[in-house]
Coordinates of C-alpha atoms in Angstrom, one line a residue:
M4 CA -12.0 -77.5 -33.2
E5 CA -12.3 -80.5 -30.9
T6 CA -9.1 -82.5 -30.6
Q7 CA -9.6 -86.2 -31.1
I8 CA -7.9 -88.2 -28.3
Q9 CA -5.8 -91.0 -29.7
K10 CA -6.7 -94.4 -28.3
K11 CA -4.0 -96.6 -26.7
R12 CA -3.3 -99.7 -28.8
I13 CA -3.7 -103.2 -27.5
F14 CA -2.1 -106.2 -29.2
S15 CA -3.0 -109.8 -28.5
G16 CA -2.0 -113.0 -30.3
I17 CA -3.6 -116.4 -29.9
Q18 CA -2.4 -119.7 -31.4
P19 CA -5.0 -121.4 -33.8
T20 CA -4.0 -124.9 -32.7
G21 CA -6.4 -126.7 -30.4
K22 CA -9.9 -125.6 -29.6
L23 CA -10.7 -122.3 -28.0
T24 CA -11.9 -123.0 -24.5
L25 CA -14.3 -121.6 -22.0
G26 CA -11.2 -120.3 -20.2
N27 CA -10.3 -118.4 -23.4
Y28 CA -13.8 -116.9 -23.6
I29 CA -14.0 -115.8 -19.9
G30 CA -10.4 -114.7 -19.6
A31 CA -9.9 -113.1 -23.1
L32 CA -12.6 -113.1 -25.8
R33 CA -15.4 -111.7 -23.5
N34 CA -13.1 -108.9 -22.4
F35 CA -12.2 -108.1 -26.0
N36 CA -15.7 -107.0 -26.5
I37 CA -15.3 -104.4 -23.7
L38 CA -11.9 -103.3 -25.0
Q39 CA -13.0 -102.6 -28.6
D40 CA -14.7 -99.3 -27.8
E41 CA -12.0 -98.1 -25.5
Y42 CA -8.8 -99.1 -27.3
D43 CA -7.3 -99.5 -30.8
C44 CA -7.2 -103.3 -30.8
V45 CA -5.0 -105.6 -33.0
Y46 CA -5.7 -109.3 -32.7
S47 CA -3.4 -111.7 -34.4
I48 CA -4.0 -115.4 -35.1
V49 CA -0.4 -116.5 -34.7
D50 CA 0.0 -119.4 -37.0
L51 CA 3.8 -118.9 -37.3
H52 CA 4.1 -119.7 -33.6
A53 CA 2.2 -122.9 -34.2
L54 CA 5.0 -124.2 -36.4
T55 CA 7.3 -125.1 -33.4
V56 CA 5.2 -128.2 -33.3
R57 CA 4.7 -130.3 -36.5
Q58 CA 1.3 -129.4 -38.1
N59 CA -0.9 -131.1 -40.6
P60 CA -1.3 -128.4 -43.3
T61 CA -5.0 -129.0 -43.9
E62 CA -5.8 -129.1 -40.2
L63 CA -3.8 -125.9 -39.5
R64 CA -5.7 -124.0 -42.2
Q65 CA -9.0 -125.2 -40.8
A66 CA -7.9 -124.3 -37.3
C67 CA -7.0 -120.8 -38.4
L68 CA -10.4 -120.2 -40.0
R69 CA -12.1 -121.7 -37.0
T70 CA -10.3 -119.3 -34.7
M71 CA -11.2 -116.3 -36.8
A72 CA -14.8 -117.3 -37.0
T73 CA -15.0 -117.9 -33.3
F74 CA -13.5 -114.4 -32.7
L75 CA -16.2 -112.9 -34.9
A76 CA -19.0 -115.0 -33.4
S77 CA -17.9 -113.9 -29.9
G78 CA -18.8 -110.3 -30.9
L79 CA -15.5 -108.8 -32.1
D80 CA -16.3 -106.2 -34.8
P81 CA -13.8 -106.4 -37.7
E82 CA -14.5 -102.7 -38.3
K83 CA -13.4 -101.7 -34.8
N84 CA -10.6 -104.3 -34.5
I85 CA -7.9 -105.5 -36.7
I86 CA -8.2 -109.3 -36.9
Y87 CA -5.6 -111.0 -39.1
F88 CA -3.3 -114.0 -39.7
Q89 CA 0.3 -113.5 -38.5
S90 CA 1.8 -115.4 -41.5
Q91 CA 0.1 -113.0 -44.0
V92 CA 2.2 -110.1 -42.7
A93 CA 5.8 -110.9 -43.6
A94 CA 7.2 -108.1 -41.3
H95 CA 6.6 -110.4 -38.3
A96 CA 9.4 -112.8 -39.5
E97 CA 11.6 -109.9 -40.6
L98 CA 11.4 -108.0 -37.3
A99 CA 11.9 -111.3 -35.4
W100 CA 15.2 -111.8 -37.2
V101 CA 16.3 -108.2 -36.4
L102 CA 15.4 -108.6 -32.7
N103 CA 17.2 -112.0 -32.6
C104 CA 20.3 -110.0 -33.2
F105 CA 19.6 -107.9 -30.1
T106 CA 18.7 -110.8 -27.8
Y107 CA 21.2 -112.9 -25.8
M108 CA 21.3 -116.6 -25.6
G109 CA 21.3 -116.5 -21.8
E110 CA 18.0 -114.6 -21.8
M111 CA 16.4 -117.2 -24.0
S112 CA 17.8 -120.1 -22.0
R113 CA 16.1 -118.7 -18.8
M114 CA 12.7 -118.8 -20.4
T115 CA 10.6 -121.2 -18.3
Q116 CA 8.2 -122.0 -21.1
F117 CA 11.1 -123.2 -23.3
K118 CA 12.0 -125.7 -20.6
D119 CA 8.4 -126.8 -20.2
K120 CA 7.8 -127.2 -23.9
S121 CA 11.1 -129.0 -24.4
A122 CA 10.0 -131.5 -21.8
K123 CA 6.7 -132.1 -23.7
H124 CA 8.3 -132.3 -27.1
A125 CA 11.7 -133.9 -26.4
D126 CA 11.9 -135.3 -29.9
N127 CA 11.5 -131.8 -31.5
I128 CA 13.5 -129.2 -29.5
N129 CA 14.0 -126.8 -32.4
C130 CA 15.4 -123.3 -32.7
G131 CA 12.0 -121.9 -33.2
L132 CA 11.0 -123.2 -29.8
F133 CA 14.1 -121.5 -28.3
T134 CA 13.5 -118.1 -30.0
Y135 CA 9.7 -118.2 -29.6
P136 CA 9.7 -115.2 -27.2
V137 CA 11.6 -113.1 -29.8
L138 CA 8.9 -113.6 -32.4
M139 CA 6.4 -112.8 -29.7
A140 CA 8.3 -109.6 -29.0
A141 CA 8.3 -108.8 -32.7
D142 CA 4.5 -109.4 -32.8
I143 CA 4.0 -106.8 -30.1
L144 CA 6.6 -104.2 -31.1
L145 CA 5.6 -104.2 -34.8
Y146 CA 2.3 -102.6 -33.9
Q147 CA 3.7 -100.1 -31.4
A148 CA 1.4 -101.6 -28.8
D149 CA 0.9 -99.8 -25.5
L150 CA -0.7 -102.7 -23.8
V151 CA -0.7 -106.5 -24.0
P152 CA -3.4 -108.6 -22.2
I153 CA -1.5 -111.2 -20.3
G154 CA -1.9 -113.9 -17.6
A155 CA 0.6 -114.8 -14.9
D156 CA 2.2 -117.4 -17.2
Q157 CA 3.0 -114.7 -19.8
K158 CA 4.7 -112.1 -17.6
Q159 CA 8.2 -113.4 -18.4
H160 CA 7.6 -113.1 -22.1
L161 CA 6.4 -109.5 -21.7
E162 CA 9.4 -108.6 -19.6
I163 CA 11.9 -109.9 -22.3
C164 CA 9.9 -108.0 -24.9
R165 CA 10.3 -104.8 -22.8
D166 CA 14.0 -105.6 -22.3
I167 CA 14.7 -106.1 -26.1
A168 CA 12.7 -102.9 -27.0
G169 CA 14.6 -100.9 -24.4
R170 CA 18.0 -102.2 -25.6
F171 CA 17.1 -101.3 -29.2
N172 CA 15.8 -97.9 -28.3
A173 CA 18.9 -97.2 -26.2
I174 CA 21.1 -97.7 -29.3
Y175 CA 18.9 -96.2 -32.0
G176 CA 16.5 -93.8 -30.3
D177 CA 12.8 -93.8 -29.8
V178 CA 11.9 -96.6 -32.2
F179 CA 9.6 -98.9 -30.3
T180 CA 6.8 -98.3 -27.8
I181 CA 7.6 -100.1 -24.6
P182 CA 4.5 -102.1 -23.8
D183 CA 2.8 -102.6 -20.4
G184 CA 0.8 -105.6 -19.3
Y185 CA -3.0 -105.2 -19.4
F186 CA -4.8 -107.1 -16.6
P187 CA -8.5 -107.2 -17.3
K188 CA -10.9 -106.0 -14.6
V189 CA -13.5 -108.6 -15.6
G190 CA -12.6 -112.2 -15.8
A191 CA -11.7 -115.3 -13.8
R192 CA -8.8 -117.7 -13.9
V193 CA -10.5 -120.9 -15.2
M194 CA -8.9 -124.1 -14.2
S195 CA -8.7 -127.6 -15.6
L196 CA -11.8 -129.7 -14.9
Q197 CA -9.7 -132.7 -14.0
E198 CA -6.7 -131.0 -12.4
P199 CA -8.2 -127.9 -10.8
T200 CA -4.8 -126.6 -9.6
R201 CA -3.7 -126.1 -13.2
K202 CA -5.1 -123.5 -15.7
M203 CA -7.6 -124.8 -18.3
S204 CA -5.6 -125.2 -21.5
K205 CA -6.6 -126.1 -25.1
S206 CA -3.4 -128.1 -25.4
D207 CA -4.5 -130.6 -22.7
P208 CA -6.8 -133.7 -23.1
E209 CA -10.3 -132.8 -24.1
E210 CA -11.9 -134.0 -20.9
T211 CA -10.1 -131.3 -19.0
Y212 CA -11.7 -128.4 -20.7
I213 CA -14.9 -127.0 -22.1
A214 CA -14.4 -126.0 -25.8
M215 CA -16.5 -123.0 -27.0
L216 CA -18.0 -125.2 -29.7
D217 CA -18.8 -128.2 -27.6
E218 CA -22.3 -129.6 -28.0
P219 CA -24.6 -129.2 -24.9
D220 CA -24.5 -132.9 -24.0
V221 CA -20.7 -132.8 -24.2
I222 CA -20.6 -129.8 -21.9
R223 CA -23.0 -131.4 -19.4
R224 CA -21.0 -134.7 -19.4
K225 CA -17.7 -132.9 -18.8
I226 CA -19.1 -130.8 -16.0
R227 CA -20.7 -133.8 -14.3
R228 CA -17.3 -135.6 -14.5
A229 CA -15.4 -132.5 -13.2
V230 CA -13.2 -133.2 -10.1
T231 CA -14.7 -132.0 -6.8
D232 CA -14.3 -133.7 -3.4
S233 CA -16.1 -135.8 -0.8
E234 CA -17.7 -132.9 1.0
N235 CA -20.8 -132.6 -1.2
S236 CA -21.3 -129.0 -0.1
V237 CA -20.7 -125.9 -2.1
A238 CA -18.3 -123.5 -0.5
Y239 CA -15.5 -121.4 -1.9
D240 CA -12.1 -122.7 -0.6
P241 CA -9.6 -122.7 -3.5
D242 CA -6.7 -123.9 -1.4
N243 CA -8.4 -127.0 0.1
R244 CA -11.2 -127.5 -2.4
P245 CA -10.0 -126.3 -5.8
G246 CA -12.4 -128.3 -7.9
V247 CA -15.6 -126.8 -6.3
A248 CA -14.0 -123.4 -6.2
N249 CA -13.3 -123.6 -10.0
L250 CA -16.9 -124.5 -10.8
M251 CA -18.1 -121.6 -8.6
S252 CA -15.8 -119.2 -10.3
I253 CA -17.1 -120.3 -13.7
L254 CA -20.7 -119.9 -12.6
S255 CA -19.9 -116.5 -11.0
A256 CA -18.1 -115.2 -14.1
L257 CA -21.0 -116.2 -16.5
S258 CA -24.0 -115.5 -14.3
G259 CA -22.9 -112.3 -12.5
Q260 CA -23.7 -113.9 -9.1
T261 CA -21.2 -113.4 -6.3
L262 CA -19.4 -116.4 -4.8
D263 CA -21.3 -115.8 -1.6
Q264 CA -24.7 -115.9 -3.4
I265 CA -23.7 -119.1 -5.1
A266 CA -22.7 -120.7 -1.8
A267 CA -26.0 -119.6 -0.2
E268 CA -28.1 -120.9 -3.1
Y269 CA -26.4 -124.3 -3.7
G270 CA -24.5 -124.9 -0.4
D271 CA -26.5 -127.9 0.8
L272 CA -28.1 -129.1 -2.4
G273 CA -25.3 -131.5 -3.3
Y274 CA -23.0 -131.5 -6.2
G275 CA -25.5 -133.0 -8.7
K276 CA -27.8 -130.0 -8.7
F277 CA -24.9 -127.6 -8.5
K278 CA -23.1 -129.1 -11.5
D279 CA -26.3 -129.1 -13.5
A280 CA -26.7 -125.4 -12.8
V281 CA -23.1 -124.7 -13.9
A282 CA -23.7 -126.7 -17.1
D283 CA -27.0 -124.9 -17.8
C284 CA -25.2 -121.6 -17.5
I285 CA -22.3 -122.5 -19.8
I286 CA -24.7 -123.9 -22.4
A287 CA -26.9 -120.8 -22.3
T288 CA -23.8 -118.6 -22.7
L289 CA -22.3 -120.5 -25.6
E290 CA -25.5 -121.2 -27.5
P291 CA -25.7 -117.8 -29.3
I292 CA -22.0 -117.8 -30.0
Q293 CA -22.2 -121.3 -31.5
K294 CA -25.2 -120.3 -33.7
R295 CA -23.4 -117.2 -34.9
Y296 CA -20.3 -119.3 -35.5
A297 CA -22.2 -121.6 -37.8
E298 CA -23.5 -118.7 -39.8
I299 CA -20.1 -117.1 -40.2
S300 CA -18.3 -120.4 -41.1
A301 CA -20.8 -120.9 -43.9
D302 CA -20.2 -117.4 -45.3
K303 CA -16.9 -117.9 -47.1
A304 CA -17.1 -114.5 -48.8
Y305 CA -17.5 -112.7 -45.5
L306 CA -14.5 -114.6 -44.0
Q307 CA -12.4 -113.7 -47.0
Q308 CA -13.4 -110.0 -46.7
V309 CA -12.4 -110.0 -43.0
M310 CA -9.2 -111.8 -43.8
D311 CA -8.2 -109.4 -46.6
S312 CA -9.1 -106.3 -44.6
G313 CA -7.2 -107.4 -41.6
R314 CA -4.1 -108.2 -43.6
E315 CA -4.1 -104.8 -45.3
R316 CA -4.7 -102.8 -42.2
A317 CA -2.1 -104.8 -40.2
S318 CA 0.4 -104.6 -43.0
A319 CA 0.1 -100.8 -43.2
I320 CA 1.0 -100.4 -39.5
A321 CA 3.8 -103.0 -39.8
H322 CA 5.2 -101.3 -42.9
R323 CA 5.6 -98.0 -41.0
T324 CA 7.4 -99.6 -38.2
M325 CA 9.8 -101.6 -40.5
L326 CA 10.6 -98.4 -42.5
K327 CA 11.7 -96.8 -39.2
V328 CA 13.7 -99.9 -38.2
R329 CA 15.4 -100.3 -41.6
K330 CA 16.4 -96.6 -41.6
K331 CA 17.9 -96.9 -38.1
L332 CA 19.8 -100.1 -39.1
G333 CA 21.0 -98.8 -42.5
I334 CA 19.5 -101.6 -44.5
A335 CA 17.5 -101.3 -47.8
P336 CA 15.4 -99.7 -49.0
W337 CA 17.2 -96.4 -49.2
K338 CA 17.7 -93.8 -51.9
L339 CA 21.1 -93.1 -53.5

């Protein structure tokens, strides 16, 4: 009898707030399509994380559904992947509390993202913002994930997750899988259109990023206004000419052309023609995704089916982990 090789599990969580960007697509969603045949993938729309900032309830619900529909429109197969809302699996909050009891104040106070977010939201520096990395650790450990796709800005959070899991395991035995970072082979670091030394972020002003659902004329306008320099020649020099380098990286990632090929084709044509080519490529890439998104968004029954299935499948895995955790800790349920 042929032995079936168990796939490694990947967990990734994304906040529903803001609009998914071209950077999210190139750096994550596009790679998810590659991963779904090689790995057991769990994708969480982490709406509990979003609560560290005050949210409008109606807008948050709409954002959650928009994010799920965009995942599906990007090619994620809900049969091959578990796609679900974090808040629909209560074990996330339960395990976060347990792990809070195994995490030290000093560890949390050293988290650079807490310092950054506190500066942005000085009027709302809440405990959730402080313990955010613990909930993130619970998200990952709940599903016994082997791998977590991360960027450079998430390395610190993965390290604290590994530290917490190792501390718990050292006391209670082999309870949690210690996750490793997954660094995709395909992808590019997409930078802000207006500040090309910073990563493109959906929490920044809209003119700084391309949203996956932006209309073609909006995409073209944003690319035409993207920061370049006074050279008016296309060459890859990220240190001295980050704006041009960013646009070249985007075109390379979406078209498959190498940076050298792009430089050779557009080098002396001027920024106008080069930017038009970048915009054309982005529009052509996003058009089928946007069409599929419109179809999925209109099919409420299908979205409900994906939501229910994702919740049930995620809950089953989470339940098994929490039974193990509860047994080790000596908390109910137990039999007399």
